PDB file of C-alpha atoms in Angstrom:
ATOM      1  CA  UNK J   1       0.000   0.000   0.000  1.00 47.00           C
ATOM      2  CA  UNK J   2       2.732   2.424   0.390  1.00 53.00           C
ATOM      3  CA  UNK J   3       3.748   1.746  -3.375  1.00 56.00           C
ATOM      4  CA  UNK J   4       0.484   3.426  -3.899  1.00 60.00           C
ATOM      5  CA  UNK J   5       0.726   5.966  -1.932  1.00 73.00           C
ATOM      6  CA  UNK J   6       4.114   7.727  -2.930  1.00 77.00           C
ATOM      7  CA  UNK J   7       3.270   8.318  -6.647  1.00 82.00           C
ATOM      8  CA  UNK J   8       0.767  10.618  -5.329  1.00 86.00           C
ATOM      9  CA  UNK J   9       2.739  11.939  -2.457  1.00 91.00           C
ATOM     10  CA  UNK J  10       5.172  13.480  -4.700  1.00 92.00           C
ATOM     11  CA  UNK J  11       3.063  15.615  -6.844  1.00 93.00           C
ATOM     12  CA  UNK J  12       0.984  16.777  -4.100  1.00 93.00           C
ATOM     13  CA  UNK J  13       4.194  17.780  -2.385  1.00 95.00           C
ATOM     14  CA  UNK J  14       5.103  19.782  -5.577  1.00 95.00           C
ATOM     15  CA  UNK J  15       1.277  20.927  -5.548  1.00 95.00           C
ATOM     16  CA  UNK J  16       1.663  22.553  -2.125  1.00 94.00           C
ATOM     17  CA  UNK J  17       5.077  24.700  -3.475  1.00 95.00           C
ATOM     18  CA  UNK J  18       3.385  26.019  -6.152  1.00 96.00           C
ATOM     19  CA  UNK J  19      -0.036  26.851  -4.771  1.00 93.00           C
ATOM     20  CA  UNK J  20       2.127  29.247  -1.924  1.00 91.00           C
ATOM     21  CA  UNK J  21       4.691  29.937  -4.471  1.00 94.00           C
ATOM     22  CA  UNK J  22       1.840  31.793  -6.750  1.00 95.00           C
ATOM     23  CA  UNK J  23       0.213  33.155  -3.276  1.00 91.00           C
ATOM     24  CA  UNK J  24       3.593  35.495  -2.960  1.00 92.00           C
ATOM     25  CA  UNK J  25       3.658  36.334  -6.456  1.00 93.00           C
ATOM     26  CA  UNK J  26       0.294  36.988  -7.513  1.00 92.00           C
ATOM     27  CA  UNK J  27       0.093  39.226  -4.357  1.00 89.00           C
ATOM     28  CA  UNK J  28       3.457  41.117  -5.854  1.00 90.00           C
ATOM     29  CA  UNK J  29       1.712  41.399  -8.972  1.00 90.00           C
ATOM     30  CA  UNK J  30      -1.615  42.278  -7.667  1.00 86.00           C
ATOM     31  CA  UNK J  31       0.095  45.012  -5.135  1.00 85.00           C
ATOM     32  CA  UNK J  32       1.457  46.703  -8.091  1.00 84.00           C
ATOM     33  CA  UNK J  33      -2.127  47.321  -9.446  1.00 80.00           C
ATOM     34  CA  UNK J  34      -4.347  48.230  -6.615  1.00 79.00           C
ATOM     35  CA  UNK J  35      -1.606  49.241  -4.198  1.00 79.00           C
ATOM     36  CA  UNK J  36       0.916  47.655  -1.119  1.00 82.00           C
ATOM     37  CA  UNK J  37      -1.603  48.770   2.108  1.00 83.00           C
ATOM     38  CA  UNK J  38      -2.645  45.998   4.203  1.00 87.00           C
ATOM     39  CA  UNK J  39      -6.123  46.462   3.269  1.00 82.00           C
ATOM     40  CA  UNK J  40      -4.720  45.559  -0.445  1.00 80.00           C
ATOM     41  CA  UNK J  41      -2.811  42.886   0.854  1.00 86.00           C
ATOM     42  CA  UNK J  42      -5.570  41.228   3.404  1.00 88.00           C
ATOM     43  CA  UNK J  43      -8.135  41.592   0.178  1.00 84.00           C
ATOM     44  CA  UNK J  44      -5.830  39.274  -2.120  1.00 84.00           C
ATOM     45  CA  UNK J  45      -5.730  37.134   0.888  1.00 89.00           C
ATOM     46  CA  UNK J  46      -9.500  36.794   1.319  1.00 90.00           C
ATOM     47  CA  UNK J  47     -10.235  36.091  -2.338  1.00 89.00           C
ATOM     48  CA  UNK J  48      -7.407  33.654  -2.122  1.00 91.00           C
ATOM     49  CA  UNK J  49      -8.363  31.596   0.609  1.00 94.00           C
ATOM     50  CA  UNK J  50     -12.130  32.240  -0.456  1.00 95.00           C
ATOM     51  CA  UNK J  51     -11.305  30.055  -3.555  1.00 94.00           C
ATOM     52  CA  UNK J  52      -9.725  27.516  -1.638  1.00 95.00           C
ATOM     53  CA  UNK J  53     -12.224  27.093   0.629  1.00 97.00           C
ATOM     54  CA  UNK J  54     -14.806  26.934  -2.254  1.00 97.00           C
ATOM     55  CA  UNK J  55     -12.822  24.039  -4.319  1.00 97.00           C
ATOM     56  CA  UNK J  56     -12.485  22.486  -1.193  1.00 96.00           C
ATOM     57  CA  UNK J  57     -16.513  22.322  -0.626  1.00 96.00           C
ATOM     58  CA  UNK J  58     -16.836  21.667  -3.878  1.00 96.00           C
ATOM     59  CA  UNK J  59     -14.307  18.464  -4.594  1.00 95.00           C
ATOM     60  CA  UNK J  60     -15.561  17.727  -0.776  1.00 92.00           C
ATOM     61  CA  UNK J  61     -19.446  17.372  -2.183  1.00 93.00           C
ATOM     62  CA  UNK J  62     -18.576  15.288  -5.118  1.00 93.00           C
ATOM     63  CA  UNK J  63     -15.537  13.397  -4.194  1.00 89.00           C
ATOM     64  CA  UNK J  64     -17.532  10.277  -3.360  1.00 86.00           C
ATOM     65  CA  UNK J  65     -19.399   9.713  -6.904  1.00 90.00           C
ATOM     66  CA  UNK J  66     -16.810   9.955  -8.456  1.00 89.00           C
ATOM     67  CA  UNK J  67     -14.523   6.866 -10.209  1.00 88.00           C
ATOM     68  CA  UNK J  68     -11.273   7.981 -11.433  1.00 90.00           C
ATOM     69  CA  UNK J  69      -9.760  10.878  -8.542  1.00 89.00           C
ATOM     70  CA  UNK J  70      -6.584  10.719 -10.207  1.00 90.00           C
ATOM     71  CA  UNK J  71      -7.926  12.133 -13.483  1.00 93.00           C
ATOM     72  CA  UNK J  72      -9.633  15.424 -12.151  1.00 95.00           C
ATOM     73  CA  UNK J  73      -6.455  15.968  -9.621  1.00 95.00           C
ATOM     74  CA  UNK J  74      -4.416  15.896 -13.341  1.00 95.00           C
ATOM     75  CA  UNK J  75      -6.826  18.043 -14.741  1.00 96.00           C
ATOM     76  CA  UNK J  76      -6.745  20.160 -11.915  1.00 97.00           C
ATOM     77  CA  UNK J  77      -3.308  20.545 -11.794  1.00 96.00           C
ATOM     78  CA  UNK J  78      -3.513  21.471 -15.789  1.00 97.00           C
ATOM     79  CA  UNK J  79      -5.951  24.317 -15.082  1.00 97.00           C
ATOM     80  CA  UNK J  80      -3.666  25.760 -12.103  1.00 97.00           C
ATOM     81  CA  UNK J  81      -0.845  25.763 -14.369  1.00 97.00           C
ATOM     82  CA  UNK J  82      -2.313  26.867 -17.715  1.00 97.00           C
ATOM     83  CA  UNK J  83      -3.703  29.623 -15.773  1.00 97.00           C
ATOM     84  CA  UNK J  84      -0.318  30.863 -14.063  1.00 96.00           C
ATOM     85  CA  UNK J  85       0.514  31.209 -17.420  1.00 97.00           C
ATOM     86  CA  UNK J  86      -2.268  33.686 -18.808  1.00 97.00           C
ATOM     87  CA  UNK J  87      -2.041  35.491 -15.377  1.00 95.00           C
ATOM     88  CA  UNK J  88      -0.448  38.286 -16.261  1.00 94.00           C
ATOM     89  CA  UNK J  89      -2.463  38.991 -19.305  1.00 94.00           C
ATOM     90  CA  UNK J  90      -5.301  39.019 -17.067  1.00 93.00           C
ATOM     91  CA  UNK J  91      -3.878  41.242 -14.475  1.00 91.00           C
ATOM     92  CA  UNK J  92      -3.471  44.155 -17.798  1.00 90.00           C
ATOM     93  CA  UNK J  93      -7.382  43.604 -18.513  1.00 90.00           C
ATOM     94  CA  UNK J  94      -7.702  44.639 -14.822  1.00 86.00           C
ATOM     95  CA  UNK J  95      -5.572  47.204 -14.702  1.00 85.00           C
ATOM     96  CA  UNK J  96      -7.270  48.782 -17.741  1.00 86.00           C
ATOM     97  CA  UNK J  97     -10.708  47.936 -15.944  1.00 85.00           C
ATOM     98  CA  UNK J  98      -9.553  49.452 -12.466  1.00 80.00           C
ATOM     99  CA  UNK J  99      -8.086  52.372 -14.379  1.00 80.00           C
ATOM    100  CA  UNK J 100     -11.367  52.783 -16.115  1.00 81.00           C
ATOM    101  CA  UNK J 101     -13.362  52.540 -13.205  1.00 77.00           C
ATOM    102  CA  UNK J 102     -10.886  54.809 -11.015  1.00 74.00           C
ATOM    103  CA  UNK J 103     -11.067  57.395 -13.586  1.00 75.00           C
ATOM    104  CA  UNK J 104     -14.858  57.778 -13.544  1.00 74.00           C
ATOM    105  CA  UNK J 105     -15.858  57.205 -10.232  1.00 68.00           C
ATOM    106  CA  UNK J 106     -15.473  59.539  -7.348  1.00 69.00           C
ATOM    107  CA  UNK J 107     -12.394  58.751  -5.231  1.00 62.00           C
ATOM    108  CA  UNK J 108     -14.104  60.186  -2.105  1.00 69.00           C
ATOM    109  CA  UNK J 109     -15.730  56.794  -1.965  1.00 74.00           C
ATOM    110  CA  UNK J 110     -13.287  54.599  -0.460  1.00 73.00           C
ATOM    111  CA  UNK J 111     -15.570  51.299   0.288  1.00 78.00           C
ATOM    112  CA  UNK J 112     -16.843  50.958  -2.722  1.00 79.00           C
ATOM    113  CA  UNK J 113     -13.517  51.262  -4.288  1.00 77.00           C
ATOM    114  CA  UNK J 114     -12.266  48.611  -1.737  1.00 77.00           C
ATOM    115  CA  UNK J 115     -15.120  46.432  -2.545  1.00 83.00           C
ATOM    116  CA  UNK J 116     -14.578  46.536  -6.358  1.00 82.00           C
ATOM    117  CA  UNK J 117     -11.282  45.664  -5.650  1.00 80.00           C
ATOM    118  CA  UNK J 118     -12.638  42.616  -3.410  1.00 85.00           C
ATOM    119  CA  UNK J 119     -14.718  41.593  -6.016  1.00 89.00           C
ATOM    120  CA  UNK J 120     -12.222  42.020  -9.238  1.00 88.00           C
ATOM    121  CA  UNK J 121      -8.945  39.723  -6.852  1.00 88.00           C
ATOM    122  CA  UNK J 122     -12.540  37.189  -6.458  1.00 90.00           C
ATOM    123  CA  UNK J 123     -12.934  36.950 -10.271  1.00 92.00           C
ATOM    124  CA  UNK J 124      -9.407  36.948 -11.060  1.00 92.00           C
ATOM    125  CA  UNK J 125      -8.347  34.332  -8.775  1.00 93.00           C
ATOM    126  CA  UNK J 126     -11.464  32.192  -8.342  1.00 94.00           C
ATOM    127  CA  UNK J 127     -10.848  29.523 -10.537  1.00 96.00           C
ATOM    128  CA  UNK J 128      -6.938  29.048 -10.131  1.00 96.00           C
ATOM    129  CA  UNK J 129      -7.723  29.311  -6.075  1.00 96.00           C
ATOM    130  CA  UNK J 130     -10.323  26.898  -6.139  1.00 97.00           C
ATOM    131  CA  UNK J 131      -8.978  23.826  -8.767  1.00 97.00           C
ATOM    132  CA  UNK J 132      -6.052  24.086  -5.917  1.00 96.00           C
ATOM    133  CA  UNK J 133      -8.610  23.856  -3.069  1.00 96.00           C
ATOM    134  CA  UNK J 134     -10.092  20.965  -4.515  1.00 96.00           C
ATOM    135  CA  UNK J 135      -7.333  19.258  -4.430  1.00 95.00           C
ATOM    136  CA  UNK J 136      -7.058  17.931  -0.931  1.00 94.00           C
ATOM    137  CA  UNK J 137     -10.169  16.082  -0.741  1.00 92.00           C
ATOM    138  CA  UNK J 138      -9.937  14.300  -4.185  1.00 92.00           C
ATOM    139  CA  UNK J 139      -6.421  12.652  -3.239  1.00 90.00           C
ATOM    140  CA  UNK J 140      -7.966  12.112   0.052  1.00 88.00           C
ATOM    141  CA  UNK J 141     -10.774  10.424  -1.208  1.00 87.00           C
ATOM    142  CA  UNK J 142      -8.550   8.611  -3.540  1.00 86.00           C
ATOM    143  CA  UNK J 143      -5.739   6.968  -0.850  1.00 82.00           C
ATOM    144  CA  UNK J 144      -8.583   6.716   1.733  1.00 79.00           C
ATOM    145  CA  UNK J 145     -10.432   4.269  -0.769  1.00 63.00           C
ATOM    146  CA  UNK J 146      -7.781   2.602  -1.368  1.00 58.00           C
ATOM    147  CA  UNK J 147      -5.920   2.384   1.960  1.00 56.00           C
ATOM    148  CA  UNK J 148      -6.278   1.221   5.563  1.00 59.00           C
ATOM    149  CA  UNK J 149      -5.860   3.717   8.510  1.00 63.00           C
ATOM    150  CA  UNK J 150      -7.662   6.985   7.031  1.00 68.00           C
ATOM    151  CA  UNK J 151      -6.980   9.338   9.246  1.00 74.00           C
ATOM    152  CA  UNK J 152      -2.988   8.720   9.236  1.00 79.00           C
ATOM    153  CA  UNK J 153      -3.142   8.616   5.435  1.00 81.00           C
ATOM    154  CA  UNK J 154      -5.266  11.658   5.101  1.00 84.00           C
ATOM    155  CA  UNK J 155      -3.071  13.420   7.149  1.00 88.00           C
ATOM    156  CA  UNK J 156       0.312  12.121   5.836  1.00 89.00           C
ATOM    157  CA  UNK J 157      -1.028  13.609   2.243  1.00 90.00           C
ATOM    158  CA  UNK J 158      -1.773  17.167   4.311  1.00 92.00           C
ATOM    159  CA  UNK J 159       1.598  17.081   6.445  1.00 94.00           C
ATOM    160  CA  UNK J 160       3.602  16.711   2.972  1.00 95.00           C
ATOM    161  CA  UNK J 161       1.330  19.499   0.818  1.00 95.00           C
ATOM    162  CA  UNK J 162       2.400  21.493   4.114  1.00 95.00           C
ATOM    163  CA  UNK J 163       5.832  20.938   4.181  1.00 96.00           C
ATOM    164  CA  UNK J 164       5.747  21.503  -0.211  1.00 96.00           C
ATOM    165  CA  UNK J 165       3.842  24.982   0.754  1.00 95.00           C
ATOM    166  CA  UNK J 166       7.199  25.729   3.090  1.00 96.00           C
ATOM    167  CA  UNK J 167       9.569  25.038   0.702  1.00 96.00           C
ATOM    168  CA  UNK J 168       7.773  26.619  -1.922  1.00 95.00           C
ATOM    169  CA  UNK J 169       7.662  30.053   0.108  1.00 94.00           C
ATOM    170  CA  UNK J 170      11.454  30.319   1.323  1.00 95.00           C
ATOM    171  CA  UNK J 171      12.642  29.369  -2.450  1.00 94.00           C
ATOM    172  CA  UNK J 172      10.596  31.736  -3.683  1.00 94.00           C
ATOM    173  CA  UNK J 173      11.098  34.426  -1.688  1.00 91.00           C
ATOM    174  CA  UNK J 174      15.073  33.573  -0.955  1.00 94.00           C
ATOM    175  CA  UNK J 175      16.574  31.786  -4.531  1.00 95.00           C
ATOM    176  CA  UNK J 176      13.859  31.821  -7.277  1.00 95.00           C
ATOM    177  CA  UNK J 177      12.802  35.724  -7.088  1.00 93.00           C
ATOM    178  CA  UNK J 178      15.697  37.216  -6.402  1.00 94.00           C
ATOM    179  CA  UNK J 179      17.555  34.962  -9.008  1.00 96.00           C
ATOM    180  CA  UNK J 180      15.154  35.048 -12.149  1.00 95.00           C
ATOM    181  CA  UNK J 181      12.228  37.111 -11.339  1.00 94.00           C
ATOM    182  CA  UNK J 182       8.736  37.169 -11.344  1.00 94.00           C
ATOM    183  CA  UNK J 183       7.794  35.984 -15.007  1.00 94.00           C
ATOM    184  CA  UNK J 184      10.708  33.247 -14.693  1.00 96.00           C
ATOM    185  CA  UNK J 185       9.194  31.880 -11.382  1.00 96.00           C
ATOM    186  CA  UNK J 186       6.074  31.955 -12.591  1.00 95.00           C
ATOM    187  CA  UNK J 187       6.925  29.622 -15.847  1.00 96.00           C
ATOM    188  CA  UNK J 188       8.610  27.305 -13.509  1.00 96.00           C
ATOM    189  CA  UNK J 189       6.274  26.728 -11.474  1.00 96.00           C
ATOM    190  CA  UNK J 190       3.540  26.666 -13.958  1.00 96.00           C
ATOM    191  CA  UNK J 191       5.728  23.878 -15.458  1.00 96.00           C
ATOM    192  CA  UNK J 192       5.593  21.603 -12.764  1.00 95.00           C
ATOM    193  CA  UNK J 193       1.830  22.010 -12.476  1.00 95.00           C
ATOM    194  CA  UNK J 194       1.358  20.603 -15.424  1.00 95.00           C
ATOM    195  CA  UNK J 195       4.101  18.273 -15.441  1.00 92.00           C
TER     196      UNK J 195
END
């Protein structure tokens, strides 16, 4: 059973250092738009972890009916990285739609200027947040099928995402930024999505 269980270790270990990995770097790209105040900051966060916690409800609700886990986590994984890829050309359609909407609103209003930006960081980063949020409970699912002692398994596939999210943050924010830059990291880690 643990011949079965490694082969899916390993890319959910590489899952977890790219899902922080494009945390820290869609924030740097989204700061650069909207602005670097915490309020900025927290809102990324919240539409972040609002995705997650949708794919997680989501793959949670259906995970049960369905037959092959291991084909939607690859698809998943596909969609994560395919998107990290296009990101940036969807972060210029924002800009030109926050510009737009800065330009002819009344800047006086500061909530509803924070909420657009709360909902624009929801619609850009719903679907890339939430195919990684779905994640966990389809592999879950999958190894607690297939293997005795669900609880330790479940939680061996949680303690290794964990310890990929780790490494993912200190190599991006101590070798892979400094070394080759946003657009670089980006690629790299969009690779090994959808490898």
């Amino acid at each position: 059973s643990s011949g079965l269980l490694l082969p899916v270790l390993a890319p959910f270990f590489v899952s977890g250092s790219t899902g922080l990995l494009y945390e820290l770097l869609w924030i740097r790209r989204l700061t650069l738009v909207f602005g670097a105040t915490h309020l900025v900051v927290a809102t990324v966060l919240a539409a972040f972890m609002l995705g997650l916690a949708l794919g997680a409800a989501w793959s949670g609700r259906i995970a049960d009916t369905l037959k092959r886990h291991l084909l939607l986590y690859g698809l998943l994984e596909l969609i994560i990285g395919a998107y990290a890829l296009v990101f940036p050309a969807l972060i210029d359609a924002s800009t030109e739609l926050y510009r737009g909407v800065f330009a002819h609103g009344d800047p006086g209003r500061f909530w509803q200027f924070q909420l657009f930006h709360l909902v624009l960081m929801i619609a850009v980063l719903a679907l890339p947040t939430a195919a990684m949020g779905a994640t966990f409970p389809l592999l879950s699912r999958f190894v607690t099928e297939r293997l005795s002692a669900v609880g330790r398994r479940a939680g061996l596939l949680y303690a290794v995402n964990t310890a990929g999210a780790v490494l993912g943050t200190a190599l991006c924010g101590l070798v892979l930024l400094p070394a080759f830059g946003v657009r670089s990291t980006e690629v790299a880690a969009a690779a090994a999505n959808i490898a």
